[in-house]
């Protein structure tokens, strides 16, 4: 009798899981749309009060996710314990950001200050991305669905890299990418580059090359994670080579450094020295081929990508910081003008009222939310890293991608809801939710 009861229980559990999967088909379809949207993160229309919130495909996909969830939430699955912990910390971070913004408004003298709108924008993004994370944790992801997502991420990574190649080699003019948008705000960069005939490896991601390189790196890590149960080491490394070349052409030095460190860590898991040597040789040959084909462009006055990326290995030369050292000192001086700012910051979104963004994630967090905000960020990401390390199998690709992107954030605001990084934070959080998913019995 006990054995029969156990079989019946397992059968009922499987049948219940099948029902959940069937009733959440539209929700999973919406998630797939969101993953597909990462191939083109340029706004699709100039709609809204500011260029920073012009809607893109990712916003529409998130809307579809929320709508689908409302109709089938009773068939969703409980979030895994790691995802539940991270969600609570995200709520904690959001409440802290809101308090910081209220503090900023409480002492505001000029209501036309840029920080007023930027703070609202950043809070809006935090709500959007937190909601995306939570719903993603509730979607039942079966092995078959994981395979589907793997194929989608493969396609998206290829499209993103192709976009970088097309705009870098001037096959597609940058001005054509944003021809449907008015030259307002930061999107004027696309038109400006296109008007001069210059090639930039921005692709169809965004106007900031740091976003482009980070997008490629995260897509590569998620791609490797979703294919962990498949014997395709060669395919993974071909994708790795393609991604490194794309990051190189993006002209983001911190992005190139991050993906190179990630590739070295990923290859270190492979104990077969001969295979590793062949992959490295293939990588070097590919890079050399690209440089050889574009030698005249790389050495011209219009395109200095080779010279720029070579400075990655000259970290001691402050001339290679593109003025960041001056920005850092200006931002630190601003904090010292009122020492209490080191504790509570100037206010969430208030960085623009006193100068440029810090172009360094820890410093930017302190600038707007103080050491208190930095401690909250540390608490969130230490838990994300712990959960990824404990639960992700294989080579732990998303864990190591997170580590490498955190290292790269020494010169950019990678994990902050700034306009320049578009939907990256949301895509990252949804990727974490997928990695830490609850196993579905089928």
mmCIF file of C-alpha atoms in Angstrom, residues 96-398:
data_model
loop_
_atom_site.group_PDB
_atom_site.id
_atom_site.type_symbol
_atom_site.label_atom_id
_atom_site.label_comp_id
_atom_site.label_asym_id
_atom_site.label_seq_id
_atom_site.Cartn_x
_atom_site.Cartn_y
_atom_site.Cartn_z
ATOM 1 C CA UNK A 96 15.550 52.945 0.799
ATOM 2 C CA UNK A 97 15.703 54.655 -2.602
ATOM 3 C CA UNK A 98 12.264 56.164 -2.066
ATOM 4 C CA UNK A 99 13.249 57.514 1.364
ATOM 5 C CA UNK A 100 16.387 58.994 -0.178
ATOM 6 C CA UNK A 101 14.318 60.703 -2.877
ATOM 7 C CA UNK A 102 11.869 62.097 -0.293
ATOM 8 C CA UNK A 103 14.832 63.421 1.688
ATOM 9 C CA UNK A 104 16.111 65.123 -1.469
ATOM 10 C CA UNK A 105 12.722 66.740 -2.144
ATOM 11 C CA UNK A 106 12.432 67.888 1.464
ATOM 12 C CA UNK A 107 15.477 70.169 1.112
ATOM 13 C CA UNK A 108 14.939 71.087 -2.536
ATOM 14 C CA UNK A 109 15.112 74.788 -3.397
ATOM 15 C CA UNK A 110 14.522 74.630 -7.162
ATOM 16 C CA UNK A 111 11.751 72.306 -8.335
ATOM 17 C CA UNK A 112 13.023 72.602 -11.897
ATOM 18 C CA UNK A 113 16.208 70.756 -10.936
ATOM 19 C CA UNK A 114 17.159 67.771 -13.091
ATOM 20 C CA UNK A 115 17.207 65.505 -10.042
ATOM 21 C CA UNK A 116 13.439 65.764 -9.626
ATOM 22 C CA UNK A 117 12.730 64.049 -12.952
ATOM 23 C CA UNK A 118 15.715 61.710 -12.769
ATOM 24 C CA UNK A 119 14.697 60.495 -9.312
ATOM 25 C CA UNK A 120 11.183 59.679 -10.566
ATOM 26 C CA UNK A 121 12.662 57.923 -13.590
ATOM 27 C CA UNK A 122 14.980 55.802 -11.441
ATOM 28 C CA UNK A 123 12.185 54.858 -9.034
ATOM 29 C CA UNK A 124 10.015 53.906 -12.007
ATOM 30 C CA UNK A 125 12.766 51.652 -13.337
ATOM 31 C CA UNK A 126 13.235 50.018 -9.932
ATOM 32 C CA UNK A 127 9.518 49.229 -9.738
ATOM 33 C CA UNK A 128 9.498 47.900 -13.297
ATOM 34 C CA UNK A 129 12.575 45.715 -12.817
ATOM 35 C CA UNK A 130 11.539 44.414 -9.382
ATOM 36 C CA UNK A 131 8.127 43.452 -10.746
ATOM 37 C CA UNK A 132 9.806 41.726 -13.697
ATOM 38 C CA UNK A 133 12.050 39.763 -11.328
ATOM 39 C CA UNK A 134 9.173 38.652 -9.109
ATOM 40 C CA UNK A 135 6.944 37.467 -11.935
ATOM 41 C CA UNK A 136 9.849 35.630 -13.594
ATOM 42 C CA UNK A 137 10.382 33.685 -10.363
ATOM 43 C CA UNK A 138 6.761 32.518 -10.534
ATOM 44 C CA UNK A 139 6.845 31.133 -14.078
ATOM 45 C CA UNK A 140 7.118 27.322 -14.220
ATOM 46 C CA UNK A 141 10.213 26.573 -16.291
ATOM 47 C CA UNK A 142 10.339 22.973 -17.470
ATOM 48 C CA UNK A 143 13.354 21.407 -19.217
ATOM 49 C CA UNK A 144 11.545 21.895 -22.530
ATOM 50 C CA UNK A 145 10.985 25.561 -21.802
ATOM 51 C CA UNK A 146 14.640 25.947 -20.830
ATOM 52 C CA UNK A 147 15.607 24.573 -24.255
ATOM 53 C CA UNK A 148 13.293 27.077 -25.915
ATOM 54 C CA UNK A 149 14.841 29.948 -23.955
ATOM 55 C CA UNK A 150 18.305 28.651 -24.825
ATOM 56 C CA UNK A 151 17.538 28.868 -28.541
ATOM 57 C CA UNK A 152 16.093 32.361 -28.087
ATOM 58 C CA UNK A 153 19.151 33.617 -26.183
ATOM 59 C CA UNK A 154 21.424 32.107 -28.856
ATOM 60 C CA UNK A 155 19.511 34.023 -31.517
ATOM 61 C CA UNK A 156 19.542 37.259 -29.518
ATOM 62 C CA UNK A 157 23.290 37.040 -28.861
ATOM 63 C CA UNK A 158 23.945 36.507 -32.567
ATOM 64 C CA UNK A 159 21.700 39.448 -33.502
ATOM 65 C CA UNK A 160 23.333 41.757 -30.950
ATOM 66 C CA UNK A 161 26.808 40.867 -32.216
ATOM 67 C CA UNK A 162 25.711 41.267 -35.843
ATOM 68 C CA UNK A 163 24.333 44.704 -34.966
ATOM 69 C CA UNK A 164 27.696 45.700 -33.501
ATOM 70 C CA UNK A 165 29.524 44.451 -36.608
ATOM 71 C CA UNK A 166 27.103 46.235 -38.965
ATOM 72 C CA UNK A 167 27.359 49.630 -37.265
ATOM 73 C CA UNK A 168 31.110 49.368 -36.674
ATOM 74 C CA UNK A 169 31.915 48.509 -40.287
ATOM 75 C CA UNK A 170 29.445 51.191 -41.470
ATOM 76 C CA UNK A 171 27.303 48.675 -43.321
ATOM 77 C CA UNK A 172 24.384 50.214 -41.439
ATOM 78 C CA UNK A 173 24.680 53.938 -40.716
ATOM 79 C CA UNK A 174 24.134 54.829 -37.094
ATOM 80 C CA UNK A 175 21.789 57.613 -38.148
ATOM 81 C CA UNK A 176 19.578 54.994 -39.809
ATOM 82 C CA UNK A 177 19.202 53.080 -36.528
ATOM 83 C CA UNK A 178 17.437 56.016 -34.857
ATOM 84 C CA UNK A 179 15.955 57.633 -37.978
ATOM 85 C CA UNK A 180 12.456 57.152 -36.513
ATOM 86 C CA UNK A 181 13.362 59.207 -33.429
ATOM 87 C CA UNK A 182 13.830 62.976 -33.133
ATOM 88 C CA UNK A 183 17.399 64.088 -32.289
ATOM 89 C CA UNK A 184 16.628 64.725 -28.631
ATOM 90 C CA UNK A 185 18.647 63.938 -25.535
ATOM 91 C CA UNK A 186 21.364 61.327 -25.713
ATOM 92 C CA UNK A 187 19.890 59.791 -28.889
ATOM 93 C CA UNK A 188 21.464 62.650 -30.776
ATOM 94 C CA UNK A 189 24.729 60.678 -30.546
ATOM 95 C CA UNK A 190 23.482 58.180 -33.127
ATOM 96 C CA UNK A 191 22.593 60.931 -35.558
ATOM 97 C CA UNK A 192 25.852 62.770 -34.858
ATOM 98 C CA UNK A 193 28.028 59.725 -35.531
ATOM 99 C CA UNK A 194 25.994 58.878 -38.613
ATOM 100 C CA UNK A 195 26.264 62.415 -39.991
ATOM 101 C CA UNK A 196 30.064 62.333 -39.766
ATOM 102 C CA UNK A 197 30.185 58.908 -41.420
ATOM 103 C CA UNK A 198 31.995 57.400 -38.434
ATOM 104 C CA UNK A 199 31.511 53.762 -37.528
ATOM 105 C CA UNK A 200 30.780 52.870 -33.912
ATOM 106 C CA UNK A 201 30.147 49.417 -32.501
ATOM 107 C CA UNK A 202 27.018 50.463 -30.636
ATOM 108 C CA UNK A 203 24.762 48.126 -32.570
ATOM 109 C CA UNK A 204 21.067 48.203 -31.724
ATOM 110 C CA UNK A 205 21.553 48.271 -27.940
ATOM 111 C CA UNK A 206 22.038 51.865 -26.827
ATOM 112 C CA UNK A 207 24.022 55.055 -27.101
ATOM 113 C CA UNK A 208 26.485 54.026 -24.363
ATOM 114 C CA UNK A 209 29.143 51.488 -25.388
ATOM 115 C CA UNK A 210 29.342 50.259 -21.780
ATOM 116 C CA UNK A 211 25.730 49.059 -22.134
ATOM 117 C CA UNK A 212 26.547 47.322 -25.423
ATOM 118 C CA UNK A 213 29.515 45.403 -23.987
ATOM 119 C CA UNK A 214 27.668 44.495 -20.773
ATOM 120 C CA UNK A 215 24.706 43.215 -22.802
ATOM 121 C CA UNK A 216 26.977 40.924 -24.818
ATOM 122 C CA UNK A 217 28.665 39.622 -21.662
ATOM 123 C CA UNK A 218 25.397 38.863 -19.864
ATOM 124 C CA UNK A 219 23.898 37.188 -22.931
ATOM 125 C CA UNK A 220 26.972 34.971 -23.211
ATOM 126 C CA UNK A 221 26.768 33.967 -19.542
ATOM 127 C CA UNK A 222 23.037 33.227 -19.741
ATOM 128 C CA UNK A 223 23.575 31.299 -22.969
ATOM 129 C CA UNK A 224 26.170 29.059 -21.332
ATOM 130 C CA UNK A 225 23.942 28.525 -18.281
ATOM 131 C CA UNK A 226 20.913 27.484 -20.326
ATOM 132 C CA UNK A 227 23.020 24.984 -22.288
ATOM 133 C CA UNK A 228 24.676 23.335 -19.266
ATOM 134 C CA UNK A 229 22.927 20.007 -19.878
ATOM 135 C CA UNK A 230 23.981 19.938 -23.520
ATOM 136 C CA UNK A 231 27.316 18.653 -24.789
ATOM 137 C CA UNK A 232 28.253 21.678 -26.858
ATOM 138 C CA UNK A 233 31.556 22.943 -25.468
ATOM 139 C CA UNK A 234 32.758 23.826 -28.962
ATOM 140 C CA UNK A 235 29.602 25.843 -29.690
ATOM 141 C CA UNK A 236 29.949 27.677 -26.362
ATOM 142 C CA UNK A 237 33.483 28.666 -27.230
ATOM 143 C CA UNK A 238 32.529 29.807 -30.721
ATOM 144 C CA UNK A 239 29.946 32.052 -29.093
ATOM 145 C CA UNK A 240 32.639 33.199 -26.660
ATOM 146 C CA UNK A 241 34.989 34.179 -29.496
ATOM 147 C CA UNK A 242 32.212 36.055 -31.292
ATOM 148 C CA UNK A 243 31.265 37.861 -28.065
ATOM 149 C CA UNK A 244 34.835 38.950 -27.315
ATOM 150 C CA UNK A 245 35.220 40.381 -30.822
ATOM 151 C CA UNK A 246 31.905 42.238 -30.415
ATOM 152 C CA UNK A 247 32.984 43.645 -27.032
ATOM 153 C CA UNK A 248 36.286 44.693 -28.605
ATOM 154 C CA UNK A 249 34.501 46.583 -31.378
ATOM 155 C CA UNK A 250 32.154 48.254 -28.898
ATOM 156 C CA UNK A 251 35.173 50.308 -27.730
ATOM 157 C CA UNK A 252 34.255 49.759 -24.075
ATOM 158 C CA UNK A 253 37.529 49.066 -22.291
ATOM 159 C CA UNK A 254 35.905 48.022 -19.024
ATOM 160 C CA UNK A 255 33.481 45.849 -21.004
ATOM 161 C CA UNK A 256 36.315 44.182 -22.898
ATOM 162 C CA UNK A 257 38.214 43.624 -19.660
ATOM 163 C CA UNK A 258 35.167 42.084 -17.987
ATOM 164 C CA UNK A 259 34.462 39.621 -20.791
ATOM 165 C CA UNK A 260 38.134 38.652 -21.111
ATOM 166 C CA UNK A 261 38.294 37.854 -17.391
ATOM 167 C CA UNK A 262 35.085 35.864 -17.727
ATOM 168 C CA UNK A 263 36.421 33.865 -20.682
ATOM 169 C CA UNK A 264 39.633 33.050 -18.793
ATOM 170 C CA UNK A 265 37.605 31.824 -15.804
ATOM 171 C CA UNK A 266 35.279 29.801 -18.044
ATOM 172 C CA UNK A 267 38.170 28.132 -19.853
ATOM 173 C CA UNK A 268 39.887 27.362 -16.534
ATOM 174 C CA UNK A 269 37.106 24.830 -15.851
ATOM 175 C CA UNK A 270 38.203 22.857 -18.920
ATOM 176 C CA UNK A 271 41.014 20.499 -17.931
ATOM 177 C CA UNK A 272 41.739 19.391 -21.476
ATOM 178 C CA UNK A 273 44.727 21.541 -22.283
ATOM 179 C CA UNK A 274 44.803 20.795 -25.992
ATOM 180 C CA UNK A 275 41.200 21.862 -26.454
ATOM 181 C CA UNK A 276 41.823 24.989 -24.447
ATOM 182 C CA UNK A 277 44.855 25.819 -26.536
ATOM 183 C CA UNK A 278 42.883 25.393 -29.734
ATOM 184 C CA UNK A 279 40.151 27.730 -28.492
ATOM 185 C CA UNK A 280 42.678 30.377 -27.527
ATOM 186 C CA UNK A 281 44.340 30.019 -30.917
ATOM 187 C CA UNK A 282 40.978 30.383 -32.642
ATOM 188 C CA UNK A 283 40.271 33.483 -30.575
ATOM 189 C CA UNK A 284 43.626 35.062 -31.405
ATOM 190 C CA UNK A 285 43.231 34.193 -35.085
ATOM 191 C CA UNK A 286 39.760 35.765 -35.173
ATOM 192 C CA UNK A 287 40.924 38.959 -33.486
ATOM 193 C CA UNK A 288 43.913 39.164 -35.818
ATOM 194 C CA UNK A 289 41.679 38.664 -38.839
ATOM 195 C CA UNK A 290 39.346 41.458 -37.792
ATOM 196 C CA UNK A 291 42.270 43.789 -37.156
ATOM 197 C CA UNK A 292 43.901 42.836 -40.431
ATOM 198 C CA UNK A 293 40.727 43.401 -42.447
ATOM 199 C CA UNK A 294 40.228 46.802 -40.891
ATOM 200 C CA UNK A 295 43.831 47.938 -40.560
ATOM 201 C CA UNK A 296 43.254 51.132 -42.521
ATOM 202 C CA UNK A 297 40.204 52.024 -40.463
ATOM 203 C CA UNK A 298 41.826 51.219 -37.158
ATOM 204 C CA UNK A 299 44.771 53.480 -37.885
ATOM 205 C CA UNK A 300 42.718 56.331 -39.370
ATOM 206 C CA UNK A 301 41.790 59.546 -37.607
ATOM 207 C CA UNK A 302 38.122 58.546 -37.648
ATOM 208 C CA UNK A 303 38.462 55.256 -35.816
ATOM 209 C CA UNK A 304 40.969 54.611 -33.048
ATOM 210 C CA UNK A 305 39.447 51.446 -31.631
ATOM 211 C CA UNK A 306 42.717 49.492 -31.588
ATOM 212 C CA UNK A 307 44.611 52.284 -29.857
ATOM 213 C CA UNK A 308 41.758 52.729 -27.397
ATOM 214 C CA UNK A 309 41.467 49.058 -26.476
ATOM 215 C CA UNK A 310 45.238 48.681 -26.139
ATOM 216 C CA UNK A 311 45.117 51.124 -23.234
ATOM 217 C CA UNK A 312 43.283 48.430 -21.265
ATOM 218 C CA UNK A 313 46.733 47.042 -20.496
ATOM 219 C CA UNK A 314 48.082 50.462 -19.441
ATOM 220 C CA UNK A 315 45.998 50.947 -16.326
ATOM 221 C CA UNK A 316 48.695 52.982 -14.642
ATOM 222 C CA UNK A 317 48.434 55.773 -17.210
ATOM 223 C CA UNK A 318 45.798 58.248 -16.004
ATOM 224 C CA UNK A 319 45.498 59.643 -19.521
ATOM 225 C CA UNK A 320 43.629 56.451 -20.390
ATOM 226 C CA UNK A 321 40.786 57.225 -17.959
ATOM 227 C CA UNK A 322 39.043 59.514 -20.476
ATOM 228 C CA UNK A 323 38.757 62.237 -17.858
ATOM 229 C CA UNK A 324 37.241 59.938 -15.247
ATOM 230 C CA UNK A 325 39.945 60.809 -12.714
ATOM 231 C CA UNK A 326 38.851 64.446 -12.893
ATOM 232 C CA UNK A 327 35.174 63.461 -12.576
ATOM 233 C CA UNK A 328 35.963 61.257 -9.569
ATOM 234 C CA UNK A 329 37.855 64.053 -7.823
ATOM 235 C CA UNK A 330 35.074 66.546 -8.561
ATOM 236 C CA UNK A 331 32.482 64.161 -7.160
ATOM 237 C CA UNK A 332 34.569 63.487 -4.033
ATOM 238 C CA UNK A 333 35.085 67.223 -3.515
ATOM 239 C CA UNK A 334 31.320 67.671 -3.745
ATOM 240 C CA UNK A 335 30.818 65.087 -0.999
ATOM 241 C CA UNK A 336 33.371 66.816 1.215
ATOM 242 C CA UNK A 337 31.589 70.168 0.796
ATOM 243 C CA UNK A 338 29.015 68.750 3.200
ATOM 244 C CA UNK A 339 30.583 65.751 5.019
ATOM 245 C CA UNK A 340 27.164 64.386 6.040
ATOM 246 C CA UNK A 341 26.625 63.563 2.356
ATOM 247 C CA UNK A 342 29.025 60.669 2.834
ATOM 248 C CA UNK A 343 26.413 59.130 5.153
ATOM 249 C CA UNK A 344 23.106 59.819 3.376
ATOM 250 C CA UNK A 345 24.133 61.121 -0.060
ATOM 251 C CA UNK A 346 22.646 64.036 -1.980
ATOM 252 C CA UNK A 347 19.432 62.153 -2.695
ATOM 253 C CA UNK A 348 18.284 59.475 -5.128
ATOM 254 C CA UNK A 349 18.544 61.018 -8.600
ATOM 255 C CA UNK A 350 20.308 64.162 -7.383
ATOM 256 C CA UNK A 351 23.706 63.530 -8.994
ATOM 257 C CA UNK A 352 22.733 65.566 -12.078
ATOM 258 C CA UNK A 353 22.121 68.693 -9.959
ATOM 259 C CA UNK A 354 25.805 69.050 -9.122
ATOM 260 C CA UNK A 355 27.601 67.681 -12.173
ATOM 261 C CA UNK A 356 28.079 64.487 -14.137
ATOM 262 C CA UNK A 357 27.436 60.906 -13.068
ATOM 263 C CA UNK A 358 30.341 59.481 -11.073
ATOM 264 C CA UNK A 359 31.277 56.912 -13.762
ATOM 265 C CA UNK A 360 32.114 54.505 -10.930
ATOM 266 C CA UNK A 361 29.354 52.409 -9.402
ATOM 267 C CA UNK A 362 30.406 52.543 -5.709
ATOM 268 C CA UNK A 363 31.102 56.284 -5.886
ATOM 269 C CA UNK A 364 27.818 56.982 -7.684
ATOM 270 C CA UNK A 365 25.890 55.035 -5.036
ATOM 271 C CA UNK A 366 27.577 57.050 -2.278
ATOM 272 C CA UNK A 367 26.990 60.280 -4.196
ATOM 273 C CA UNK A 368 23.216 59.762 -4.297
ATOM 274 C CA UNK A 369 22.462 57.536 -1.291
ATOM 275 C CA UNK A 370 25.596 57.692 0.861
ATOM 276 C CA UNK A 371 27.408 54.897 2.632
ATOM 277 C CA UNK A 372 24.002 53.700 3.833
ATOM 278 C CA UNK A 373 23.012 53.064 0.213
ATOM 279 C CA UNK A 374 26.328 51.369 -0.503
ATOM 280 C CA UNK A 375 25.753 48.988 2.410
ATOM 281 C CA UNK A 376 22.300 48.147 1.030
ATOM 282 C CA UNK A 377 23.824 47.478 -2.387
ATOM 283 C CA UNK A 378 26.492 45.280 -0.771
ATOM 284 C CA UNK A 379 23.813 43.349 1.120
ATOM 285 C CA UNK A 380 21.812 42.764 -2.073
ATOM 286 C CA UNK A 381 24.694 41.634 -4.260
ATOM 287 C CA UNK A 382 26.451 39.603 -1.597
ATOM 288 C CA UNK A 383 23.213 37.618 -1.291
ATOM 289 C CA UNK A 384 22.848 37.335 -5.075
ATOM 290 C CA UNK A 385 26.418 36.049 -5.359
ATOM 291 C CA UNK A 386 25.921 33.628 -2.455
ATOM 292 C CA UNK A 387 22.695 32.242 -3.936
ATOM 293 C CA UNK A 388 24.225 31.897 -7.406
ATOM 294 C CA UNK A 389 27.340 30.188 -6.071
ATOM 295 C CA UNK A 390 25.352 27.744 -3.951
ATOM 296 C CA UNK A 391 22.662 26.900 -6.502
ATOM 297 C CA UNK A 392 24.099 27.321 -9.995
ATOM 298 C CA UNK A 393 25.637 24.136 -11.370
ATOM 299 C CA UNK A 394 28.429 23.466 -13.839
ATOM 300 C CA UNK A 395 30.875 26.294 -14.455
ATOM 301 C CA UNK A 396 28.537 28.752 -12.657
ATOM 302 C CA UNK A 397 28.432 31.078 -15.681
ATOM 303 C CA UNK A 398 26.006 33.707 -14.369
#
